[in-house]
Amino acid sequence: MIDRIVSKGNIPIRLTAERWVHITEEHCELAGLRSEIVETVSHPERILLGGDGELIATRALQQEKHLVVVYREQDDDGFIITAFLTRRIRSLERRSQVWP
């Protein structure tokens, strides 16, 4: 495990070494943004509901770039699935917002 933070749902969320490798291999632009990724889960601007029960935390990084972190909460544990940057934040607006 690399990092552990607490989500807005008060669930401990893990970022494992395996998931970090997956994220940085698929999205090399995130290699220096590990702290921003975990910060997005613990202090998001908003949380949306994913298509298969996962949660999607978003936060603006720059004027038109948003960090999106997909994670799953279980009863007393959770984990980050993936993360990516997008300029197309409007494409996520059709999803149900669960926080705030």
PDB file of N, CA and C in Angstrom:
ATOM      1  N   MET A   1       0.848  -1.175   0.000  1.00  0.00           N
ATOM      2  CA  MET A   1       0.000   0.000   0.000  1.00  0.00           C
ATOM      3  C   MET A   1       0.895   1.240   0.000  1.00  0.00           C
ATOM      4  N   ILE A   2       0.483   2.229  -0.779  1.00  0.00           N
ATOM      5  CA  ILE A   2       1.237   3.472  -0.859  1.00  0.00           C
ATOM      6  C   ILE A   2       0.610   4.531   0.045  1.00  0.00           C
ATOM      7  N   ASP A   3      -0.693   4.730  -0.085  1.00  0.00           N
ATOM      8  CA  ASP A   3      -1.390   5.762   0.686  1.00  0.00           C
ATOM      9  C   ASP A   3      -2.706   5.223   1.218  1.00  0.00           C
ATOM     10  N   ARG A   4      -3.149   5.820   2.316  1.00  0.00           N
ATOM     11  CA  ARG A   4      -4.463   5.522   2.883  1.00  0.00           C
ATOM     12  C   ARG A   4      -5.032   6.851   3.354  1.00  0.00           C
ATOM     13  N   ILE A   5      -6.235   7.159   2.900  1.00  0.00           N
ATOM     14  CA  ILE A   5      -6.921   8.387   3.280  1.00  0.00           C
ATOM     15  C   ILE A   5      -8.351   8.009   3.668  1.00  0.00           C
ATOM     16  N   VAL A   6      -9.108   8.987   4.171  1.00  0.00           N
ATOM     17  CA  VAL A   6     -10.494   8.745   4.550  1.00  0.00           C
ATOM     18  C   VAL A   6     -11.387   9.530   3.602  1.00  0.00           C
ATOM     19  N   SER A   7     -12.383   8.836   3.046  1.00  0.00           N
ATOM     20  CA  SER A   7     -13.304   9.457   2.091  1.00  0.00           C
ATOM     21  C   SER A   7     -14.356  10.283   2.817  1.00  0.00           C
ATOM     22  N   LYS A   8     -15.154  11.014   2.048  1.00  0.00           N
ATOM     23  CA  LYS A   8     -16.274  11.768   2.621  1.00  0.00           C
ATOM     24  C   LYS A   8     -17.297  10.848   3.268  1.00  0.00           C
ATOM     25  N   GLY A   9     -17.323   9.582   2.854  1.00  0.00           N
ATOM     26  CA  GLY A   9     -18.198   8.579   3.474  1.00  0.00           C
ATOM     27  C   GLY A   9     -17.613   7.988   4.740  1.00  0.00           C
ATOM     28  N   ASN A  10     -16.487   8.559   5.209  1.00  0.00           N
ATOM     29  CA  ASN A  10     -15.790   8.118   6.420  1.00  0.00           C
ATOM     30  C   ASN A  10     -15.286   6.676   6.314  1.00  0.00           C
ATOM     31  N   ILE A  11     -14.864   6.310   5.107  1.00  0.00           N
ATOM     32  CA  ILE A  11     -14.322   4.976   4.845  1.00  0.00           C
ATOM     33  C   ILE A  11     -12.841   5.121   4.499  1.00  0.00           C
ATOM     34  N   PRO A  12     -11.963   4.306   5.098  1.00  0.00           N
ATOM     35  CA  PRO A  12     -10.548   4.333   4.708  1.00  0.00           C
ATOM     36  C   PRO A  12     -10.398   3.847   3.262  1.00  0.00           C
ATOM     37  N   ILE A  13      -9.698   4.627   2.448  1.00  0.00           N
ATOM     38  CA  ILE A  13      -9.500   4.307   1.035  1.00  0.00           C
ATOM     39  C   ILE A  13      -8.012   4.096   0.793  1.00  0.00           C
ATOM     40  N   ARG A  14      -7.679   2.978   0.145  1.00  0.00           N
ATOM     41  CA  ARG A  14      -6.289   2.617  -0.130  1.00  0.00           C
ATOM     42  C   ARG A  14      -5.908   2.965  -1.564  1.00  0.00           C
ATOM     43  N   LEU A  15      -4.686   3.433  -1.749  1.00  0.00           N
ATOM     44  CA  LEU A  15      -4.051   3.488  -3.062  1.00  0.00           C
ATOM     45  C   LEU A  15      -2.908   2.493  -2.989  1.00  0.00           C
ATOM     46  N   THR A  16      -3.068   1.369  -3.679  1.00  0.00           N
ATOM     47  CA  THR A  16      -2.053   0.317  -3.625  1.00  0.00           C
ATOM     48  C   THR A  16      -0.963   0.569  -4.658  1.00  0.00           C
ATOM     49  N   ALA A  17       0.168  -0.081  -4.470  1.00  0.00           N
ATOM     50  CA  ALA A  17       1.271   0.027  -5.422  1.00  0.00           C
ATOM     51  C   ALA A  17       0.826  -0.471  -6.797  1.00  0.00           C
ATOM     52  N   GLU A  18       0.054  -1.534  -6.838  1.00  0.00           N
ATOM     53  CA  GLU A  18      -0.425  -2.086  -8.110  1.00  0.00           C
ATOM     54  C   GLU A  18      -1.304  -1.078  -8.842  1.00  0.00           C
ATOM     55  N   ARG A  19      -2.208  -0.416  -8.129  1.00  0.00           N
ATOM     56  CA  ARG A  19      -3.095   0.578  -8.751  1.00  0.00           C
ATOM     57  C   ARG A  19      -2.307   1.806  -9.192  1.00  0.00           C
ATOM     58  N   TRP A  20      -1.293   2.198  -8.398  1.00  0.00           N
ATOM     59  CA  TRP A  20      -0.476   3.352  -8.768  1.00  0.00           C
ATOM     60  C   TRP A  20       0.279   3.072 -10.073  1.00  0.00           C
ATOM     61  N   VAL A  21       0.813   1.867 -10.224  1.00  0.00           N
ATOM     62  CA  VAL A  21       1.484   1.483 -11.465  1.00  0.00           C
ATOM     63  C   VAL A  21       0.487   1.518 -12.617  1.00  0.00           C
ATOM     64  N   HIS A  22      -0.697   0.976 -12.411  1.00  0.00           N
ATOM     65  CA  HIS A  22      -1.741   1.005 -13.450  1.00  0.00           C
ATOM     66  C   HIS A  22      -2.043   2.442 -13.871  1.00  0.00           C
ATOM     67  N   ILE A  23      -2.258   3.311 -12.907  1.00  0.00           N
ATOM     68  CA  ILE A  23      -2.602   4.710 -13.206  1.00  0.00           C
ATOM     69  C   ILE A  23      -1.489   5.387 -13.992  1.00  0.00           C
ATOM     70  N   THR A  24      -0.257   5.247 -13.542  1.00  0.00           N
ATOM     71  CA  THR A  24       0.844   5.954 -14.201  1.00  0.00           C
ATOM     72  C   THR A  24       1.235   5.339 -15.540  1.00  0.00           C
ATOM     73  N   GLU A  25       0.990   4.046 -15.734  1.00  0.00           N
ATOM     74  CA  GLU A  25       1.240   3.447 -17.039  1.00  0.00           C
ATOM     75  C   GLU A  25       0.194   3.879 -18.057  1.00  0.00           C
ATOM     76  N   GLU A  26      -1.058   3.964 -17.629  1.00  0.00           N
ATOM     77  CA  GLU A  26      -2.146   4.349 -18.540  1.00  0.00           C
ATOM     78  C   GLU A  26      -2.218   5.859 -18.746  1.00  0.00           C
ATOM     79  N   HIS A  27      -1.827   6.614 -17.737  1.00  0.00           N
ATOM     80  CA  HIS A  27      -1.934   8.082 -17.772  1.00  0.00           C
ATOM     81  C   HIS A  27      -0.640   8.677 -17.235  1.00  0.00           C
ATOM     82  N   CYS A  28       0.403   8.660 -18.049  1.00  0.00           N
ATOM     83  CA  CYS A  28       1.731   9.071 -17.597  1.00  0.00           C
ATOM     84  C   CYS A  28       1.766  10.512 -17.093  1.00  0.00           C
ATOM     85  N   GLU A  29       0.835  11.354 -17.525  1.00  0.00           N
ATOM     86  CA  GLU A  29       0.788  12.745 -17.062  1.00  0.00           C
ATOM     87  C   GLU A  29       0.460  12.849 -15.574  1.00  0.00           C
ATOM     88  N   LEU A  30       0.008  11.757 -14.954  1.00  0.00           N
ATOM     89  CA  LEU A  30      -0.319  11.761 -13.527  1.00  0.00           C
ATOM     90  C   LEU A  30       0.844  11.323 -12.642  1.00  0.00           C
ATOM     91  N   ALA A  31       1.973  10.994 -13.220  1.00  0.00           N
ATOM     92  CA  ALA A  31       3.093  10.445 -12.453  1.00  0.00           C
ATOM     93  C   ALA A  31       3.514  11.314 -11.277  1.00  0.00           C
ATOM     94  N   GLY A  32       3.454  12.615 -11.404  1.00  0.00           N
ATOM     95  CA  GLY A  32       3.846  13.497 -10.305  1.00  0.00           C
ATOM     96  C   GLY A  32       2.682  14.012  -9.479  1.00  0.00           C
ATOM     97  N   LEU A  33       1.499  13.407  -9.641  1.00  0.00           N
ATOM     98  CA  LEU A  33       0.295  13.942  -8.990  1.00  0.00           C
ATOM     99  C   LEU A  33      -0.327  12.989  -7.964  1.00  0.00           C
ATOM    100  N   ARG A  34       0.492  12.114  -7.377  1.00  0.00           N
ATOM    101  CA  ARG A  34      -0.062  11.154  -6.415  1.00  0.00           C
ATOM    102  C   ARG A  34      -0.753  11.840  -5.242  1.00  0.00           C
ATOM    103  N   SER A  35      -0.148  12.869  -4.686  1.00  0.00           N
ATOM    104  CA  SER A  35      -0.774  13.551  -3.540  1.00  0.00           C
ATOM    105  C   SER A  35      -2.087  14.221  -3.953  1.00  0.00           C
ATOM    106  N   GLU A  36      -2.165  14.750  -5.186  1.00  0.00           N
ATOM    107  CA  GLU A  36      -3.400  15.358  -5.671  1.00  0.00           C
ATOM    108  C   GLU A  36      -4.495  14.309  -5.860  1.00  0.00           C
ATOM    109  N   ILE A  37      -4.112  13.103  -6.256  1.00  0.00           N
ATOM    110  CA  ILE A  37      -5.087  12.028  -6.443  1.00  0.00           C
ATOM    111  C   ILE A  37      -5.718  11.643  -5.112  1.00  0.00           C
ATOM    112  N   VAL A  38      -4.912  11.411  -4.089  1.00  0.00           N
ATOM    113  CA  VAL A  38      -5.484  11.033  -2.795  1.00  0.00           C
ATOM    114  C   VAL A  38      -6.229  12.209  -2.167  1.00  0.00           C
ATOM    115  N   GLU A  39      -5.755  13.419  -2.395  1.00  0.00           N
ATOM    116  CA  GLU A  39      -6.442  14.617  -1.893  1.00  0.00           C
ATOM    117  C   GLU A  39      -7.818  14.773  -2.539  1.00  0.00           C
ATOM    118  N   THR A  40      -7.944  14.370  -3.797  1.00  0.00           N
ATOM    119  CA  THR A  40      -9.225  14.467  -4.488  1.00  0.00           C
ATOM    120  C   THR A  40     -10.261  13.545  -3.847  1.00  0.00           C
ATOM    121  N   VAL A  41      -9.847  12.407  -3.352  1.00  0.00           N
ATOM    122  CA  VAL A  41     -10.789  11.496  -2.672  1.00  0.00           C
ATOM    123  C   VAL A  41     -11.167  12.047  -1.305  1.00  0.00           C
ATOM    124  N   SER A  42     -10.214  12.581  -0.571  1.00  0.00           N
ATOM    125  CA  SER A  42     -10.518  13.066   0.782  1.00  0.00           C
ATOM    126  C   SER A  42     -11.154  14.456   0.792  1.00  0.00           C
ATOM    127  N   HIS A  43     -10.868  15.280  -0.217  1.00  0.00           N
ATOM    128  CA  HIS A  43     -11.406  16.641  -0.293  1.00  0.00           C
ATOM    129  C   HIS A  43     -11.859  16.976  -1.727  1.00  0.00           C
ATOM    130  N   PRO A  44     -12.867  16.271  -2.219  1.00  0.00           N
ATOM    131  CA  PRO A  44     -13.315  16.512  -3.589  1.00  0.00           C
ATOM    132  C   PRO A  44     -14.158  17.772  -3.696  1.00  0.00           C
ATOM    133  N   GLU A  45     -14.294  18.274  -4.922  1.00  0.00           N
ATOM    134  CA  GLU A  45     -15.275  19.331  -5.166  1.00  0.00           C
ATOM    135  C   GLU A  45     -16.668  18.721  -5.239  1.00  0.00           C
ATOM    136  N   ARG A  46     -16.735  17.518  -5.814  1.00  0.00           N
ATOM    137  CA  ARG A  46     -17.999  16.786  -5.839  1.00  0.00           C
ATOM    138  C   ARG A  46     -17.732  15.309  -6.055  1.00  0.00           C
ATOM    139  N   ILE A  47     -18.727  14.499  -5.712  1.00  0.00           N
ATOM    140  CA  ILE A  47     -18.653  13.053  -5.894  1.00  0.00           C
ATOM    141  C   ILE A  47     -19.873  12.632  -6.699  1.00  0.00           C
ATOM    142  N   LEU A  48     -19.606  11.849  -7.735  1.00  0.00           N
ATOM    143  CA  LEU A  48     -20.660  11.359  -8.618  1.00  0.00           C
ATOM    144  C   LEU A  48     -20.751   9.844  -8.492  1.00  0.00           C
ATOM    145  N   LEU A  49     -21.895   9.302  -8.886  1.00  0.00           N
ATOM    146  CA  LEU A  49     -22.095   7.855  -8.851  1.00  0.00           C
ATOM    147  C   LEU A  49     -21.664   7.257 -10.182  1.00  0.00           C
ATOM    148  N   GLY A  50     -20.826   6.233 -10.125  1.00  0.00           N
ATOM    149  CA  GLY A  50     -20.380   5.543 -11.331  1.00  0.00           C
ATOM    150  C   GLY A  50     -21.430   4.560 -11.822  1.00  0.00           C
ATOM    151  N   GLY A  51     -21.144   3.940 -12.938  1.00  0.00           N
ATOM    152  CA  GLY A  51     -22.113   3.042 -13.559  1.00  0.00           C
ATOM    153  C   GLY A  51     -22.236   1.684 -12.896  1.00  0.00           C
ATOM    154  N   ASP A  52     -21.263   1.293 -12.084  1.00  0.00           N
ATOM    155  CA  ASP A  52     -21.276  -0.030 -11.476  1.00  0.00           C
ATOM    156  C   ASP A  52     -21.076   0.057  -9.960  1.00  0.00           C
ATOM    157  N   GLY A  53     -21.574   1.136  -9.358  1.00  0.00           N
ATOM    158  CA  GLY A  53     -21.484   1.289  -7.915  1.00  0.00           C
ATOM    159  C   GLY A  53     -20.234   1.989  -7.421  1.00  0.00           C
ATOM    160  N   GLU A  54     -19.308   2.271  -8.312  1.00  0.00           N
ATOM    161  CA  GLU A  54     -18.115   2.992  -7.888  1.00  0.00           C
ATOM    162  C   GLU A  54     -18.455   4.476  -7.717  1.00  0.00           C
ATOM    163  N   LEU A  55     -17.571   5.181  -7.062  1.00  0.00           N
ATOM    164  CA  LEU A  55     -17.734   6.617  -6.852  1.00  0.00           C
ATOM    165  C   LEU A  55     -16.689   7.355  -7.670  1.00  0.00           C
ATOM    166  N   ILE A  56     -17.045   8.566  -8.102  1.00  0.00           N
ATOM    167  CA  ILE A  56     -16.161   9.358  -8.944  1.00  0.00           C
ATOM    168  C   ILE A  56     -15.964  10.711  -8.265  1.00  0.00           C
ATOM    169  N   ALA A  57     -14.770  10.947  -7.764  1.00  0.00           N
ATOM    170  CA  ALA A  57     -14.437  12.216  -7.122  1.00  0.00           C
ATOM    171  C   ALA A  57     -13.784  13.121  -8.158  1.00  0.00           C
ATOM    172  N   THR A  58     -14.190  14.401  -8.178  1.00  0.00           N
ATOM    173  CA  THR A  58     -13.606  15.338  -9.132  1.00  0.00           C
ATOM    174  C   THR A  58     -13.102  16.576  -8.407  1.00  0.00           C
ATOM    175  N   ARG A  59     -12.091  17.190  -9.023  1.00  0.00           N
ATOM    176  CA  ARG A  59     -11.528  18.423  -8.478  1.00  0.00           C
ATOM    177  C   ARG A  59     -10.777  19.143  -9.587  1.00  0.00           C
ATOM    178  N   ALA A  60     -10.967  20.451  -9.660  1.00  0.00           N
ATOM    179  CA  ALA A  60     -10.266  21.245 -10.665  1.00  0.00           C
ATOM    180  C   ALA A  60      -8.794  21.370 -10.275  1.00  0.00           C
ATOM    181  N   LEU A  61      -7.917  21.158 -11.248  1.00  0.00           N
ATOM    182  CA  LEU A  61      -6.487  21.347 -11.014  1.00  0.00           C
ATOM    183  C   LEU A  61      -6.020  22.664 -11.605  1.00  0.00           C
ATOM    184  N   GLN A  62      -6.510  22.965 -12.794  1.00  0.00           N
ATOM    185  CA  GLN A  62      -6.203  24.205 -13.483  1.00  0.00           C
ATOM    186  C   GLN A  62      -7.519  24.749 -14.013  1.00  0.00           C
ATOM    187  N   GLN A  63      -7.456  25.876 -14.679  1.00  0.00           N
ATOM    188  CA  GLN A  63      -8.695  26.512 -15.122  1.00  0.00           C
ATOM    189  C   GLN A  63      -9.620  25.569 -15.887  1.00  0.00           C
ATOM    190  N   GLU A  64      -9.080  24.795 -16.801  1.00  0.00           N
ATOM    191  CA  GLU A  64      -9.937  23.919 -17.604  1.00  0.00           C
ATOM    192  C   GLU A  64      -9.544  22.453 -17.511  1.00  0.00           C
ATOM    193  N   LYS A  65      -8.775  22.070 -16.509  1.00  0.00           N
ATOM    194  CA  LYS A  65      -8.400  20.669 -16.319  1.00  0.00           C
ATOM    195  C   LYS A  65      -8.910  20.184 -14.984  1.00  0.00           C
ATOM    196  N   HIS A  66      -9.551  19.015 -15.023  1.00  0.00           N
ATOM    197  CA  HIS A  66     -10.089  18.407 -13.813  1.00  0.00           C
ATOM    198  C   HIS A  66      -9.453  17.047 -13.588  1.00  0.00           C
ATOM    199  N   LEU A  67      -9.192  16.749 -12.336  1.00  0.00           N
ATOM    200  CA  LEU A  67      -8.712  15.436 -11.951  1.00  0.00           C
ATOM    201  C   LEU A  67      -9.929  14.607 -11.573  1.00  0.00           C
ATOM    202  N   VAL A  68     -10.016  13.412 -12.132  1.00  0.00           N
ATOM    203  CA  VAL A  68     -11.125  12.490 -11.866  1.00  0.00           C
ATOM    204  C   VAL A  68     -10.523  11.243 -11.240  1.00  0.00           C
ATOM    205  N   VAL A  69     -11.041  10.857 -10.071  1.00  0.00           N
ATOM    206  CA  VAL A  69     -10.548   9.668  -9.379  1.00  0.00           C
ATOM    207  C   VAL A  69     -11.732   8.736  -9.149  1.00  0.00           C
ATOM    208  N   VAL A  70     -11.604   7.522  -9.660  1.00  0.00           N
ATOM    209  CA  VAL A  70     -12.649   6.509  -9.513  1.00  0.00           C
ATOM    210  C   VAL A  70     -12.228   5.585  -8.375  1.00  0.00           C
ATOM    211  N   TYR A  71     -13.138   5.386  -7.426  1.00  0.00           N
ATOM    212  CA  TYR A  71     -12.819   4.535  -6.279  1.00  0.00           C
ATOM    213  C   TYR A  71     -14.056   3.780  -5.827  1.00  0.00           C
ATOM    214  N   ARG A  72     -13.855   2.785  -4.996  1.00  0.00           N
ATOM    215  CA  ARG A  72     -14.954   1.972  -4.482  1.00  0.00           C
ATOM    216  C   ARG A  72     -14.902   1.960  -2.968  1.00  0.00           C
ATOM    217  N   GLU A  73     -16.066   2.114  -2.361  1.00  0.00           N
ATOM    218  CA  GLU A  73     -16.215   1.990  -0.911  1.00  0.00           C
ATOM    219  C   GLU A  73     -16.947   0.691  -0.617  1.00  0.00           C
ATOM    220  N   GLN A  74     -16.407  -0.055   0.350  1.00  0.00           N
ATOM    221  CA  GLN A  74     -17.095  -1.242   0.838  1.00  0.00           C
ATOM    222  C   GLN A  74     -17.481  -0.954   2.281  1.00  0.00           C
ATOM    223  N   ASP A  75     -17.885  -1.938   3.036  1.00  0.00           N
ATOM    224  CA  ASP A  75     -18.379  -1.702   4.398  1.00  0.00           C
ATOM    225  C   ASP A  75     -17.424  -0.893   5.257  1.00  0.00           C
ATOM    226  N   ASP A  76     -16.179  -1.318   5.360  1.00  0.00           N
ATOM    227  CA  ASP A  76     -15.225  -0.623   6.220  1.00  0.00           C
ATOM    228  C   ASP A  76     -13.871  -0.452   5.548  1.00  0.00           C
ATOM    229  N   ASP A  77     -13.858  -0.509   4.220  1.00  0.00           N
ATOM    230  CA  ASP A  77     -12.616  -0.437   3.469  1.00  0.00           C
ATOM    231  C   ASP A  77     -12.944   0.014   2.047  1.00  0.00           C
ATOM    232  N   GLY A  78     -11.981   0.601   1.386  1.00  0.00           N
ATOM    233  CA  GLY A  78     -12.186   1.004   0.003  1.00  0.00           C
ATOM    234  C   GLY A  78     -10.849   1.136  -0.705  1.00  0.00           C
ATOM    235  N   PHE A  79     -10.897   1.356  -2.018  1.00  0.00           N
ATOM    236  CA  PHE A  79      -9.667   1.434  -2.787  1.00  0.00           C
ATOM    237  C   PHE A  79      -9.874   2.281  -4.036  1.00  0.00           C
ATOM    238  N   ILE A  80      -8.796   2.893  -4.476  1.00  0.00           N
ATOM    239  CA  ILE A  80      -8.802   3.672  -5.709  1.00  0.00           C
ATOM    240  C   ILE A  80      -8.649   2.705  -6.874  1.00  0.00           C
ATOM    241  N   ILE A  81      -9.490   2.895  -7.888  1.00  0.00           N
ATOM    242  CA  ILE A  81      -9.466   2.046  -9.078  1.00  0.00           C
ATOM    243  C   ILE A  81      -8.585   2.667 -10.154  1.00  0.00           C
ATOM    244  N   THR A  82      -8.840   3.925 -10.482  1.00  0.00           N
ATOM    245  CA  THR A  82      -8.068   4.615 -11.504  1.00  0.00           C
ATOM    246  C   THR A  82      -8.244   6.115 -11.347  1.00  0.00           C
ATOM    247  N   ALA A  83      -7.496   6.857 -12.138  1.00  0.00           N
ATOM    248  CA  ALA A  83      -7.580   8.317 -12.131  1.00  0.00           C
ATOM    249  C   ALA A  83      -7.161   8.822 -13.503  1.00  0.00           C
ATOM    250  N   PHE A  84      -7.672   9.994 -13.863  1.00  0.00           N
ATOM    251  CA  PHE A  84      -7.302  10.600 -15.136  1.00  0.00           C
ATOM    252  C   PHE A  84      -7.616  12.090 -15.115  1.00  0.00           C
ATOM    253  N   LEU A  85      -7.025  12.811 -16.054  1.00  0.00           N
ATOM    254  CA  LEU A  85      -7.303  14.233 -16.237  1.00  0.00           C
ATOM    255  C   LEU A  85      -8.280  14.393 -17.391  1.00  0.00           C
ATOM    256  N   THR A  86      -9.157  15.394 -17.291  1.00  0.00           N
ATOM    257  CA  THR A  86     -10.075  15.671 -18.393  1.00  0.00           C
ATOM    258  C   THR A  86     -10.373  17.157 -18.480  1.00  0.00           C
ATOM    259  N   ARG A  87     -10.639  17.601 -19.680  1.00  0.00           N
ATOM    260  CA  ARG A  87     -11.170  18.949 -19.916  1.00  0.00           C
ATOM    261  C   ARG A  87     -12.678  18.866 -20.115  1.00  0.00           C
ATOM    262  N   ARG A  88     -13.185  17.666 -20.331  1.00  0.00           N
ATOM    263  CA  ARG A  88     -14.594  17.433 -20.636  1.00  0.00           C
ATOM    264  C   ARG A  88     -15.382  17.086 -19.378  1.00  0.00           C
ATOM    265  N   ILE A  89     -15.355  17.941 -18.406  1.00  0.00           N
ATOM    266  CA  ILE A  89     -16.044  17.677 -17.145  1.00  0.00           C
ATOM    267  C   ILE A  89     -17.563  17.624 -17.349  1.00  0.00           C
ATOM    268  N   ARG A  90     -18.059  18.326 -18.355  1.00  0.00           N
ATOM    269  CA  ARG A  90     -19.507  18.311 -18.641  1.00  0.00           C
ATOM    270  C   ARG A  90     -20.005  16.916 -18.999  1.00  0.00           C
ATOM    271  N   SER A  91     -19.136  16.085 -19.539  1.00  0.00           N
ATOM    272  CA  SER A  91     -19.559  14.731 -19.894  1.00  0.00           C
ATOM    273  C   SER A  91     -19.914  13.912 -18.649  1.00  0.00           C
ATOM    274  N   LEU A  92     -19.423  14.312 -17.496  1.00  0.00           N
ATOM    275  CA  LEU A  92     -19.748  13.615 -16.250  1.00  0.00           C
ATOM    276  C   LEU A  92     -21.030  14.139 -15.607  1.00  0.00           C
ATOM    277  N   GLU A  93     -21.529  15.271 -16.066  1.00  0.00           N
ATOM    278  CA  GLU A  93     -22.675  15.904 -15.420  1.00  0.00           C
ATOM    279  C   GLU A  93     -23.972  15.126 -15.558  1.00  0.00           C
ATOM    280  N   ARG A  94     -24.030  14.157 -16.449  1.00  0.00           N
ATOM    281  CA  ARG A  94     -25.259  13.346 -16.566  1.00  0.00           C
ATOM    282  C   ARG A  94     -25.354  12.302 -15.444  1.00  0.00           C
ATOM    283  N   ARG A  95     -24.266  12.124 -14.719  1.00  0.00           N
ATOM    284  CA  ARG A  95     -24.256  11.170 -13.597  1.00  0.00           C
ATOM    285  C   ARG A  95     -24.907  11.783 -12.353  1.00  0.00           C
ATOM    286  N   SER A  96     -25.412  10.954 -11.489  1.00  0.00           N
ATOM    287  CA  SER A  96     -26.016  11.420 -10.242  1.00  0.00           C
ATOM    288  C   SER A  96     -24.933  11.931  -9.302  1.00  0.00           C
ATOM    289  N   GLN A  97     -25.150  13.083  -8.740  1.00  0.00           N
ATOM    290  CA  GLN A  97     -24.209  13.638  -7.774  1.00  0.00           C
ATOM    291  C   GLN A  97     -24.622  13.173  -6.386  1.00  0.00           C
ATOM    292  N   VAL A  98     -23.672  12.604  -5.638  1.00  0.00           N
ATOM    293  CA  VAL A  98     -23.959  12.092  -4.293  1.00  0.00           C
ATOM    294  C   VAL A  98     -23.371  12.954  -3.182  1.00  0.00           C
ATOM    295  N   TRP A  99     -22.454  13.866  -3.543  1.00  0.00           N
ATOM    296  CA  TRP A  99     -21.894  14.801  -2.565  1.00  0.00           C
ATOM    297  C   TRP A  99     -21.406  16.025  -3.291  1.00  0.00           C
ATOM    298  N   PRO A 100     -21.527  17.243  -2.866  1.00  0.00           N
ATOM    299  CA  PRO A 100     -22.272  17.651  -1.679  1.00  0.00           C
ATOM    300  C   PRO A 100     -23.761  17.617  -1.950  1.00  0.00           C
TER     301      PRO A 100
END
